[in-house]
Coordinates of C-alpha atoms and ligand atoms in Angstrom, one line a residue:
M1 CA 0.0 0.0 0.0
S2 CA 1.0 3.6 -0.6
E3 CA 1.5 6.2 2.1
Q4 CA -1.3 6.9 4.5
L5 CA -3.5 9.9 3.4
G6 CA -5.9 10.2 6.3
T7 CA -7.9 8.7 9.1
V8 CA -11.7 7.9 9.2
V9 CA -13.6 10.2 11.5
S10 CA -16.9 9.7 13.3
T11 CA -19.7 12.0 12.0
M12 CA -23.5 12.1 12.4
E13 CA -23.9 10.1 9.1
G14 CA -20.9 7.8 9.3
P15 CA -18.8 5.9 8.9
S16 CA -21.6 3.9 7.2
P17 CA -21.7 1.5 4.2
S18 CA -22.7 4.5 2.0
K19 CA -20.7 7.4 3.4
I20 CA -17.3 7.8 5.1
S21 CA -15.5 10.9 6.1
F22 CA -11.8 11.1 6.8
V23 CA -9.5 13.8 7.9
V24 CA -6.5 14.3 5.7
N25 CA -3.3 14.2 7.6
N26 CA -0.8 13.7 4.8
G27 CA -0.6 14.9 1.2
K28 CA -3.4 16.2 -0.9
V29 CA -6.8 14.7 -1.5
H30 CA -8.9 15.8 -4.4
K31 CA -12.6 15.5 -5.3
G32 CA -12.8 12.6 -7.8
M33 CA -9.8 10.6 -6.4
F34 CA -10.0 7.0 -5.5
V35 CA -8.9 5.9 -2.0
E36 CA -9.0 2.7 -0.1
I37 CA -9.3 1.3 3.5
E38 CA -8.2 -2.1 4.7
Y39 CA -10.5 -3.4 7.4
S40 CA -12.2 -6.6 8.7
E41 CA -14.2 -7.2 5.5
G42 CA -11.4 -6.8 3.0
V43 CA -10.1 -3.7 1.1
M44 CA -12.8 -1.1 0.6
V45 CA -12.4 1.2 -2.5
L46 CA -14.0 4.7 -2.2
L47 CA -14.5 7.7 -4.5
V48 CA -13.9 11.1 -2.9
E49 CA -17.0 13.1 -3.5
D50 CA -16.1 16.3 -1.7
V51 CA -13.3 17.9 0.2
I52 CA -14.0 20.5 2.9
K53 CA -11.5 22.7 4.8
T54 CA -12.4 23.5 8.3
N55 CA -10.8 25.7 11.0
R56 CA -12.2 26.3 14.4
Y57 CA -10.7 29.8 14.7
F58 CA -12.8 30.9 11.7
E59 CA -16.1 29.3 12.6
R60 CA -17.6 32.4 14.2
P61 CA -18.2 35.3 11.8
D62 CA -18.5 37.8 14.7
S63 CA -15.1 37.0 16.1
V64 CA -13.5 36.9 12.7
K65 CA -14.9 40.3 12.0
V66 CA -13.8 41.8 15.3
I67 CA -10.3 40.2 15.5
G68 CA -9.7 40.2 11.7
D69 CA -6.1 39.7 10.6
D70 CA -4.9 39.7 14.2
L71 CA -6.4 36.2 14.6
E72 CA -3.6 34.6 12.6
K73 CA -0.9 36.7 14.3
N74 CA -2.0 35.8 17.8
F75 CA -3.3 32.3 17.5
P76 CA -1.9 29.0 16.0
C77 CA -4.6 29.2 13.3
A78 CA -2.6 27.2 10.7
E79 CA -2.3 24.2 13.0
W80 CA -6.1 24.1 13.3
E81 CA -6.8 23.9 9.6
F82 CA -8.1 20.5 8.6
L83 CA -9.1 19.0 5.3
V84 CA -12.0 16.6 5.6
A85 CA -13.0 14.4 2.7
N86 CA -16.4 12.8 2.1
A87 CA -16.1 9.6 0.3
K88 CA -18.6 7.1 -1.2
P89 CA -17.7 3.4 -0.7
L90 CA -17.8 1.7 -4.1
G91 CA -17.2 -1.9 -3.1
V92 CA -15.0 -4.2 -1.1
F93 CA -12.3 -6.4 -2.5
V94 CA -12.4 -9.8 -0.8
K95 CA -9.4 -11.6 -2.2
D96 CA -9.8 -10.7 -5.9
F97 CA -13.6 -10.4 -5.9
I98 CA -15.6 -7.2 -5.6
Q99 CA -18.5 -7.3 -3.2
R100 CA -21.1 -4.8 -2.3
T101 CA -20.3 -2.7 0.8
T102 CA -22.6 -3.8 3.7
F103 CA -20.4 -3.0 6.7
P104 CA -18.4 0.1 7.6
P105 CA -14.8 0.4 8.8
S106 CA -14.3 1.8 12.3
P107 CA -13.6 5.4 13.0
G108 CA -9.8 5.7 13.2
A109 CA -9.3 3.4 10.2
R110 CA -6.4 4.4 8.0
V111 CA -7.1 5.7 4.5
F112 CA -4.7 5.3 1.5
C113 CA -4.5 6.3 -2.1
A114 CA -6.2 3.4 -4.0
D115 CA -3.8 0.9 -5.5
N116 CA -3.7 1.3 -9.4
E117 CA -4.3 -2.4 -10.0
R118 CA -7.4 -2.3 -7.8
I119 CA -8.7 0.8 -9.6
R120 CA -8.2 -1.0 -12.9
K121 CA -10.2 -4.0 -11.7
F122 CA -12.8 -1.9 -10.2
L123 CA -13.3 0.1 -13.4
S124 CA -13.1 -3.0 -15.6
I125 CA -10.0 -1.5 -17.3
Q126 CA -8.6 -3.8 -19.9
V127 CA -5.0 -3.7 -21.1
D128 CA -5.9 -4.0 -24.8
G129 CA -9.2 -2.0 -24.5
L130 CA -10.1 1.3 -26.1
N131 CA -7.7 3.8 -24.6
L132 CA -9.5 7.1 -24.1
G133 CA -7.1 8.9 -21.8
K134 CA -5.8 8.9 -18.3
L135 CA -7.6 9.0 -15.0
Q136 CA -7.3 12.2 -13.0
F137 CA -5.0 11.9 -10.0
H138 CA -3.9 8.3 -10.8
D139 CA -1.4 6.9 -13.1
V140 CA -4.0 4.7 -14.8
E141 CA -5.0 4.7 -18.5
L142 CA -8.7 4.6 -19.1
S143 CA -8.7 1.6 -21.4
L144 CA -12.2 0.2 -21.8
N145 CA -13.7 -3.0 -23.0
L146 CA -15.3 -2.5 -26.5
S147 CA -18.5 -4.2 -25.7
K148 CA -19.0 -2.5 -22.4
L149 CA -18.4 0.9 -23.9
L150 CA -20.4 0.6 -27.1
Q151 CA -22.8 -2.4 -27.1
K152 CA -25.5 -0.7 -25.1
H153 CA -24.8 2.6 -26.8
L154 CA -22.8 5.7 -25.8
A155 CA -23.8 9.4 -25.5
I156 CA -21.1 12.0 -25.7
I157 CA -22.3 15.3 -24.3
A158 CA -20.8 18.7 -23.9
T159 CA -21.2 22.4 -24.6
S160 CA -19.9 23.6 -27.9
G161 CA -16.1 23.7 -28.0
A162 CA -15.6 21.5 -24.9
G163 CA -14.0 18.7 -26.9
K164 CA -16.7 16.3 -28.1
S165 CA -15.3 15.9 -31.6
Y166 CA -11.8 15.6 -30.3
C167 CA -12.9 12.8 -27.9
V168 CA -14.8 11.1 -30.8
S169 CA -11.6 11.3 -32.9
V170 CA -9.7 9.5 -30.2
L171 CA -12.4 6.8 -30.0
L172 CA -12.3 6.4 -33.8
E173 CA -8.5 6.0 -33.7
E174 CA -8.9 3.3 -31.1
L175 CA -11.5 1.5 -33.2
L176 CA -9.4 1.7 -36.3
L177 CA -6.2 0.5 -34.6
R178 CA -7.7 -2.7 -33.2
K179 CA -6.2 -5.9 -34.4
K180 CA -8.2 -8.6 -36.0
E181 CA -7.8 -10.9 -33.0
Q182 CA -9.2 -8.2 -30.7
G183 CA -12.4 -8.0 -32.7
Q184 CA -12.8 -5.2 -35.2
I185 CA -16.1 -3.5 -36.0
G186 CA -17.2 -1.3 -38.9
V187 CA -17.5 2.4 -38.1
V188 CA -19.9 4.8 -39.8
V189 CA -20.0 8.5 -38.9
F190 CA -22.7 11.0 -39.9
D191 CA -20.4 14.1 -40.0
T192 CA -22.6 17.2 -40.0
H193 CA -19.7 19.7 -40.2
G194 CA -17.1 17.8 -42.0
E195 CA -15.0 17.4 -38.9
Y196 CA -13.8 13.9 -39.5
T197 CA -13.0 14.1 -43.2
C198 CA -9.3 14.6 -42.1
F199 CA -9.2 10.9 -41.4
G200 CA -9.4 10.3 -45.1
D201 CA -6.6 12.7 -46.0
P202 CA -3.0 11.5 -46.2
L203 CA -0.9 13.4 -43.6
R204 CA -0.6 17.0 -44.7
N205 CA 2.8 17.9 -43.4
K206 CA 5.0 14.9 -42.8
N207 CA 7.6 16.9 -40.8
E208 CA 5.1 18.3 -38.4
S209 CA 3.4 15.0 -37.9
I210 CA 6.0 12.6 -36.5
D211 CA 3.6 11.5 -33.8
L212 CA 0.6 11.2 -36.1
I213 CA -0.8 8.1 -37.8
D214 CA -2.1 8.1 -41.3
F215 CA -5.7 6.7 -41.3
S216 CA -6.4 7.5 -44.9
S217 CA -6.1 3.9 -46.1
R218 CA -8.7 2.7 -43.6
T219 CA -11.1 5.5 -44.3
R220 CA -13.7 6.2 -46.9
I221 CA -15.1 9.7 -47.2
I222 CA -18.5 10.0 -48.9
D223 CA -19.7 13.3 -50.0
G224 CA -23.3 13.3 -48.8
S225 CA -24.5 15.8 -51.4
K226 CA -23.6 13.2 -54.1
I227 CA -25.4 10.3 -52.5
R228 CA -28.4 8.9 -54.4
I229 CA -30.9 6.6 -52.8
A230 CA -33.1 4.1 -54.6
L231 CA -36.6 5.5 -54.9
S232 CA -38.0 1.9 -54.8
K233 CA -36.8 1.6 -51.2
V234 CA -38.3 4.8 -49.9
S235 CA -41.6 4.9 -48.1
V236 CA -44.3 7.5 -48.6
H237 CA -43.8 8.4 -45.0
M238 CA -40.2 9.4 -45.8
L239 CA -41.3 11.4 -48.9
S240 CA -43.9 13.2 -46.8
S241 CA -41.2 14.4 -44.5
M242 CA -39.5 16.1 -47.4
V243 CA -42.4 17.7 -49.2
E244 CA -45.8 18.5 -47.8
L245 CA -48.4 16.0 -48.9
T246 CA -52.2 16.2 -48.5
P247 CA -53.9 12.9 -47.5
N248 CA -55.1 12.6 -51.2
Q249 CA -51.6 13.2 -52.6
K250 CA -50.2 10.7 -50.1
R251 CA -52.7 8.0 -51.2
A252 CA -52.2 8.6 -54.9
L253 CA -48.4 8.6 -54.6
G254 CA -48.5 5.5 -52.4
R255 CA -50.6 3.7 -55.1
I256 CA -48.1 4.7 -57.8
L257 CA -45.1 3.6 -55.8
N258 CA -46.7 0.3 -54.9
K259 CA -47.5 -0.3 -58.6
L260 CA -44.0 0.4 -59.7
K261 CA -42.6 -1.8 -56.9
E262 CA -44.8 -4.6 -58.0
E263 CA -43.6 -4.2 -61.6
M264 CA -40.0 -4.1 -60.4
R265 CA -40.5 -7.4 -58.6
A266 CA -42.0 -8.8 -61.8
G267 CA -38.7 -8.0 -63.6
A268 CA -39.2 -4.4 -64.9
G269 CA -36.1 -3.1 -63.1
P270 CA -35.7 -0.3 -60.6
F271 CA -37.5 3.1 -61.1
D272 CA -36.9 6.7 -60.4
L273 CA -38.9 10.0 -60.4
I274 CA -39.2 10.0 -64.2
D275 CA -41.1 6.7 -64.0
V276 CA -43.3 8.1 -61.3
K277 CA -44.0 11.1 -63.6
N278 CA -45.0 8.8 -66.4
E279 CA -47.4 7.1 -64.1
V280 CA -48.9 10.5 -63.1
N281 CA -49.3 11.3 -66.8
S282 CA -51.8 8.4 -67.1
I283 CA -54.0 9.6 -64.2
D284 CA -57.5 10.6 -65.4
N285 CA -58.2 13.3 -62.8
E286 CA -56.6 16.5 -64.0
K287 CA -56.6 18.1 -60.6
T288 CA -54.8 15.2 -58.9
Q289 CA -52.4 15.0 -61.9
S290 CA -51.3 18.7 -61.6
S291 CA -51.0 18.6 -57.9
L292 CA -48.8 15.4 -58.1
F293 CA -46.6 17.1 -60.8
G294 CA -46.0 19.9 -58.3
V295 CA -45.0 17.3 -55.6
I296 CA -42.6 15.5 -58.1
S297 CA -41.0 18.8 -59.1
D298 CA -40.4 19.6 -55.4
L299 CA -38.9 16.1 -54.9
E300 CA -36.7 16.6 -58.0
E301 CA -35.3 19.8 -56.5
I302 CA -34.1 17.9 -53.5
N303 CA -32.0 15.9 -55.9
I304 CA -31.5 12.7 -53.9
F305 CA -33.4 9.9 -55.6
G306 CA -32.1 7.6 -58.2
K307 CA -32.8 4.1 -59.5
I308 CA -30.3 2.5 -57.2
D309 CA -28.3 3.4 -54.1
E310 CA -25.1 5.2 -55.3
P311 CA -22.6 4.7 -53.8
S312 CA -23.7 1.5 -52.0
I313 CA -22.5 2.5 -48.5
I314 CA -23.1 -1.0 -47.2
D315 CA -20.2 -2.3 -49.4
F316 CA -17.8 0.0 -47.5
V317 CA -18.7 -1.0 -44.0
K318 CA -15.9 -3.4 -43.2
P319 CA -14.2 -4.5 -39.9
G320 CA -11.6 -2.0 -38.8
R321 CA -12.7 0.5 -41.5
L322 CA -14.2 4.0 -41.2
V323 CA -16.9 5.4 -43.4
V324 CA -17.4 9.2 -43.0
I325 CA -20.6 10.5 -44.5
D326 CA -19.9 14.2 -45.0
L327 CA -23.1 16.1 -44.7
N328 CA -21.4 19.5 -44.6
L329 CA -22.2 20.5 -48.1
I330 CA -25.9 19.7 -47.9
I331 CA -27.9 22.8 -47.1
S332 CA -31.4 21.3 -47.0
E333 CA -32.1 20.1 -43.4
K334 CA -34.7 17.7 -44.9
K335 CA -32.3 16.1 -47.2
K336 CA -29.9 15.5 -44.3
Q337 CA -32.8 14.0 -42.3
V338 CA -33.7 11.7 -45.1
L339 CA -30.2 10.5 -45.7
V340 CA -29.6 9.8 -42.0
A341 CA -33.0 8.0 -41.8
Y342 CA -32.5 6.0 -44.9
L343 CA -28.9 4.9 -44.2
S344 CA -29.4 4.1 -40.5
D345 CA -32.4 2.0 -41.4
K346 CA -30.5 0.3 -44.2
L347 CA -27.4 -0.5 -42.0
F348 CA -29.6 -1.8 -39.2
K349 CA -31.7 -4.0 -41.5
E350 CA -28.6 -5.5 -43.1
R351 CA -27.3 -6.3 -39.6
R352 CA -30.6 -7.8 -38.5
S353 CA -31.1 -9.9 -41.7
F354 CA -30.1 -13.6 -41.5
G355 CA -27.5 -13.1 -44.3
K356 CA -25.7 -10.4 -42.3
K357 CA -23.8 -8.7 -45.2
I358 CA -22.1 -6.3 -42.8
P359 CA -20.0 -6.7 -39.7
P360 CA -21.1 -5.5 -36.3
F361 CA -20.8 -1.7 -36.5
A362 CA -20.9 1.5 -34.5
L363 CA -22.9 4.4 -35.9
F364 CA -21.8 7.8 -34.7
V365 CA -24.3 10.6 -35.1
E366 CA -22.9 14.2 -34.6
E367 CA -25.4 16.9 -33.7
A368 CA -27.7 14.2 -32.6
H369 CA -30.3 16.6 -31.2
N370 CA -31.1 17.5 -34.8
F371 CA -31.8 14.0 -35.9
I372 CA -33.2 12.5 -32.7
P373 CA -35.0 15.6 -31.2
E374 CA -37.3 15.5 -28.3
G375 CA -40.9 16.5 -28.9
T376 CA -40.7 17.6 -32.6
A377 CA -43.5 16.2 -34.8
S378 CA -42.5 13.0 -36.5
E379 CA -42.8 14.4 -40.0
H380 CA -40.1 16.9 -39.2
A381 CA -37.9 14.3 -37.5
V382 CA -37.9 11.4 -39.9
A383 CA -34.6 10.0 -38.8
R384 CA -35.7 9.7 -35.1
S385 CA -37.7 6.5 -35.3
Y386 CA -34.9 4.7 -37.1
L387 CA -32.2 5.8 -34.7
R388 CA -34.5 5.0 -31.8
T389 CA -34.9 1.5 -33.1
I390 CA -31.2 1.0 -33.1
A391 CA -31.0 2.5 -29.6
R392 CA -33.7 0.0 -28.4
E393 CA -32.8 -3.1 -30.3
G394 CA -29.3 -2.6 -31.7
R395 CA -27.4 -4.4 -28.9
K396 CA -28.9 -7.7 -29.8
F397 CA -27.7 -7.4 -33.4
G398 CA -24.3 -5.8 -33.1
A399 CA -25.4 -2.3 -34.0
A400 CA -24.1 0.3 -31.6
L401 CA -25.1 3.9 -31.5
V402 CA -23.0 6.8 -30.4
V403 CA -24.9 10.0 -30.1
I404 CA -23.0 13.3 -29.8
S405 CA -24.7 16.4 -28.8
Q406 CA -24.3 19.9 -27.2
R407 CA -28.0 20.1 -26.3
P408 CA -29.0 17.0 -24.3
K409 CA -32.2 18.8 -23.3
R410 CA -33.3 18.7 -26.9
L411 CA -32.3 15.1 -27.4
D412 CA -34.9 12.4 -27.4
T413 CA -35.2 11.0 -23.8
T414 CA -35.9 7.4 -25.0
T415 CA -32.6 7.4 -27.0
L416 CA -30.7 9.0 -24.2
A417 CA -32.1 6.5 -21.6
N418 CA -30.9 3.7 -23.9
C419 CA -27.3 5.0 -23.9
N420 CA -25.9 3.0 -21.0
T421 CA -22.6 4.9 -21.0
N422 CA -22.2 8.6 -21.0
I423 CA -19.1 10.6 -21.6
I424 CA -19.8 14.1 -20.3
L425 CA -17.4 17.0 -20.9
R426 CA -18.0 20.5 -19.8
V427 CA -21.7 21.5 -19.7
T428 CA -22.8 24.8 -18.3
N429 CA -26.4 25.2 -19.3
P430 CA -28.5 24.5 -16.2
Y431 CA -31.4 23.0 -18.2
D432 CA -28.9 20.6 -19.8
L433 CA -27.4 19.8 -16.5
D434 CA -30.8 19.0 -15.1
H435 CA -31.6 16.7 -18.0
I436 CA -28.3 14.9 -17.6
A437 CA -29.0 14.4 -13.9
Q438 CA -32.4 12.9 -14.8
S439 CA -31.2 10.7 -17.6
C440 CA -27.9 9.3 -16.4
E441 CA -28.3 6.6 -13.9
G442 CA -25.6 6.4 -11.3
L443 CA -24.6 10.0 -11.5
D444 CA -24.5 11.6 -8.1
K445 CA -25.2 15.3 -7.3
Q446 CA -21.5 15.9 -6.5
S447 CA -20.4 14.8 -10.0
I448 CA -23.1 16.8 -11.6
N449 CA -21.8 19.9 -9.8
S450 CA -18.3 19.2 -11.2
I451 CA -19.4 19.1 -14.8
S452 CA -19.7 22.8 -15.2
S453 CA -16.2 23.4 -14.1
L454 CA -14.4 20.8 -16.3
R455 CA -11.8 22.2 -18.6
V456 CA -11.5 21.5 -22.3
G457 CA -10.6 17.8 -22.8
E458 CA -11.6 16.8 -19.2
A459 CA -14.4 14.4 -19.0
L460 CA -16.6 12.4 -16.7
I461 CA -17.5 8.8 -17.8
V462 CA -20.4 7.2 -16.1
G463 CA -22.5 4.0 -16.7
E464 CA -22.0 0.5 -18.0
A465 CA -18.4 0.8 -19.2
V466 CA -17.0 1.8 -15.8
G467 CA -17.7 0.7 -12.2
A468 CA -18.1 4.3 -10.9
P469 CA -18.3 7.8 -12.3
T470 CA -14.8 8.6 -13.3
F471 CA -13.0 11.8 -14.3
F472 CA -10.4 11.5 -16.9
K473 CA -8.3 13.6 -19.3
V474 CA -8.9 12.7 -23.0
R475 CA -5.6 11.5 -24.5
K476 CA -3.8 13.3 -27.2
R477 CA -5.1 12.5 -30.7
T478 CA -2.9 10.7 -33.2
S479 CA -4.9 11.5 -36.2
Q480 CA -4.3 14.9 -37.8
A481 CA -6.6 17.7 -36.7
S482 CA -9.5 18.8 -38.8
R483 CA -9.0 21.9 -40.9
H484 CA -12.0 23.4 -39.1
E485 CA -10.0 23.4 -35.8
S486 CA -8.0 26.6 -36.5
T487 CA -8.8 29.5 -34.2
L488 CA -10.7 32.6 -35.4
E489 CA -7.3 34.5 -35.2
D490 CA -5.5 31.9 -37.4
S491 CA -8.3 31.8 -39.9
A492 CA -8.2 35.6 -40.2
K493 CA -4.4 35.5 -40.7
E494 CA -4.7 32.7 -43.3
F495 CA -7.4 34.7 -45.2
I496 CA -5.3 37.8 -45.3
A497 CA -2.2 35.9 -46.4
N498 CA -4.2 34.3 -49.2
E499 CA -5.5 37.7 -50.3
D500 CA -2.0 39.2 -50.3
K501 CA -0.7 36.2 -52.3
T502 CA -3.4 36.7 -54.9
K503 CA -2.6 40.4 -55.2
E504 CA 1.1 39.6 -55.6
D505 CA 0.3 37.0 -58.3
V506 CA -1.9 39.4 -60.2
N507 CA 0.8 42.2 -60.0
S508 CA 3.6 39.9 -61.2
F509 CA 1.4 38.7 -64.1
L510 CA 0.7 42.3 -65.1
Ligands
ATP601 N1 -8.4 16.6 -25.1 C1 -8.0 17.6 -25.8 N2 -6.7 18.0 -25.8 C2 -6.3 19.0 -26.5 N3 -7.1 19.9 -27.2 C3 -8.4 19.6 -27.2 C4 -9.0 18.5 -26.5 N4 -10.3 18.5 -26.6 C5 -10.6 19.6 -27.4 N5 -9.5 20.3 -27.7 C6 -9.4 21.5 -28.5 O1 -10.6 22.3 -28.2 C7 -11.2 22.8 -29.4 C8 -12.7 22.4 -29.4 O2 -12.8 21.0 -29.5 P1 -13.9 20.2 -30.3 O3 -14.0 20.7 -31.7 O4 -13.7 18.8 -30.1 O5 -15.2 20.7 -29.5 P2 -16.7 20.3 -29.8 O6 -17.3 20.0 -28.4 O7 -16.8 19.2 -30.8 O8 -17.4 21.6 -30.3 P3 -18.6 21.8 -31.3 O9 -19.8 21.5 -30.5 O10 -18.6 23.2 -31.7 O11 -18.5 20.8 -32.5 C9 -10.4 22.2 -30.6 O12 -9.5 23.2 -31.0 C10 -9.6 21.1 -30.0 O13 -8.4 20.9 -30.6
MG602 MG1 -17.7 19.1 -32.7

């Protein structure tokens, strides 16, 4: 065991199996640290939830006011300053097994910094797991089991700029670097702002990137604006989310699609909007005809339907490979919704089918509150039901969902409740904090209070993947940074430099 940190004290509430306070008599104890106590039952591991400094000389505001600074000159104040830590017992190691705490240690028991090996066991840390960073206050890498972290879905939540995408990049690196024998999964990212396209670029500046790894050969970037989806596989419900349809138009369009689908099954081949237009031409009722032409021209404008899926994303989902669907160039929100809905549904169906053409996969959804919103009418949130299905049923079929959001309050509660692990970086909005408190099981009040003071890159992980809420520092990335990551200042300088260069070129040409 390491050096003694403190001694258990007797308080109104403890020591009890759920709360233990100790006075610190050596070294520093921080909130979020793991400590341990050896006693009759075994070795108890505890999480420090709060640290409070006390000093008898400063207990009475009236005497502090009257005596003021003279207090420290005339009395041994420093000797009476104590640091008291409140800790929550997490479990007791009996030999190598972890048991629930049912019996407290005695007042006077000695408290030590937790042994690294015991922390690893307690948090289910695995040597060859997914290494997300390092625990705060302990020399322990947070290397987590793939299934525990992802199988029952993961939510990554933080205010804008707190480091969500950075943390996701680290997780992507870990997934891509896994060896075959460790079990590789396919990875698909819906990249709303083109933040992960850098995975597909060969390293930009080889001299500057000695520590960086080139992921381009393992990555496929797909420009979302060029994706075409097979009209034959789209439901009228999906179409009605893109253009407004009256009940009559819905019925008429449904009839046409069914007819064309039947003909396709009979051997006529796939169809597109031109074929639908031809069908509309043969409708007798002029009014219905002209209103459907209007609908078709609106659908043509969205420019997403073709005869077949192009490219066929399913073909790119391979073990240990990353597919980034770059939605950055798509302006229409509806188009983004339909793409996410259609592709999520397709991926999940492929996984659920008996033939299973694709490997187990993890689907990352950036800006998830836009695709899985809480409360929005379903015609404006067409992707929600498909992503919800993955959140509810995915774990049985090897389809893991990772939702990333800066507005958890606006994120669908059902989906969030199905994310059994949460990585929370800094969140300051009180409504979001409340929502996190309600939706994250196992998150105590003390940890919630710490979330708003986390620094960029510091995170709290809670849930299935770890035995207790744990603070960690996200490790340094090994993939090159996204071009979007430059500061406002750097972007301004780059813009001016480019402008100067253009002027110079023009002058030298003249
Ligand atoms: N762990 C980290 N170590 C070092 N720098 C980091 C870390 N996390 C984030 N940063 C830096 O902080 C900035 C913001 O990070 P990031 O883009 O990941 O935030 P975000 O939460 O995804 O924001 P947004 O919601 O706007 O997309 C970036 O410049 C990034 O390089
Ligand atoms: Mg981001």
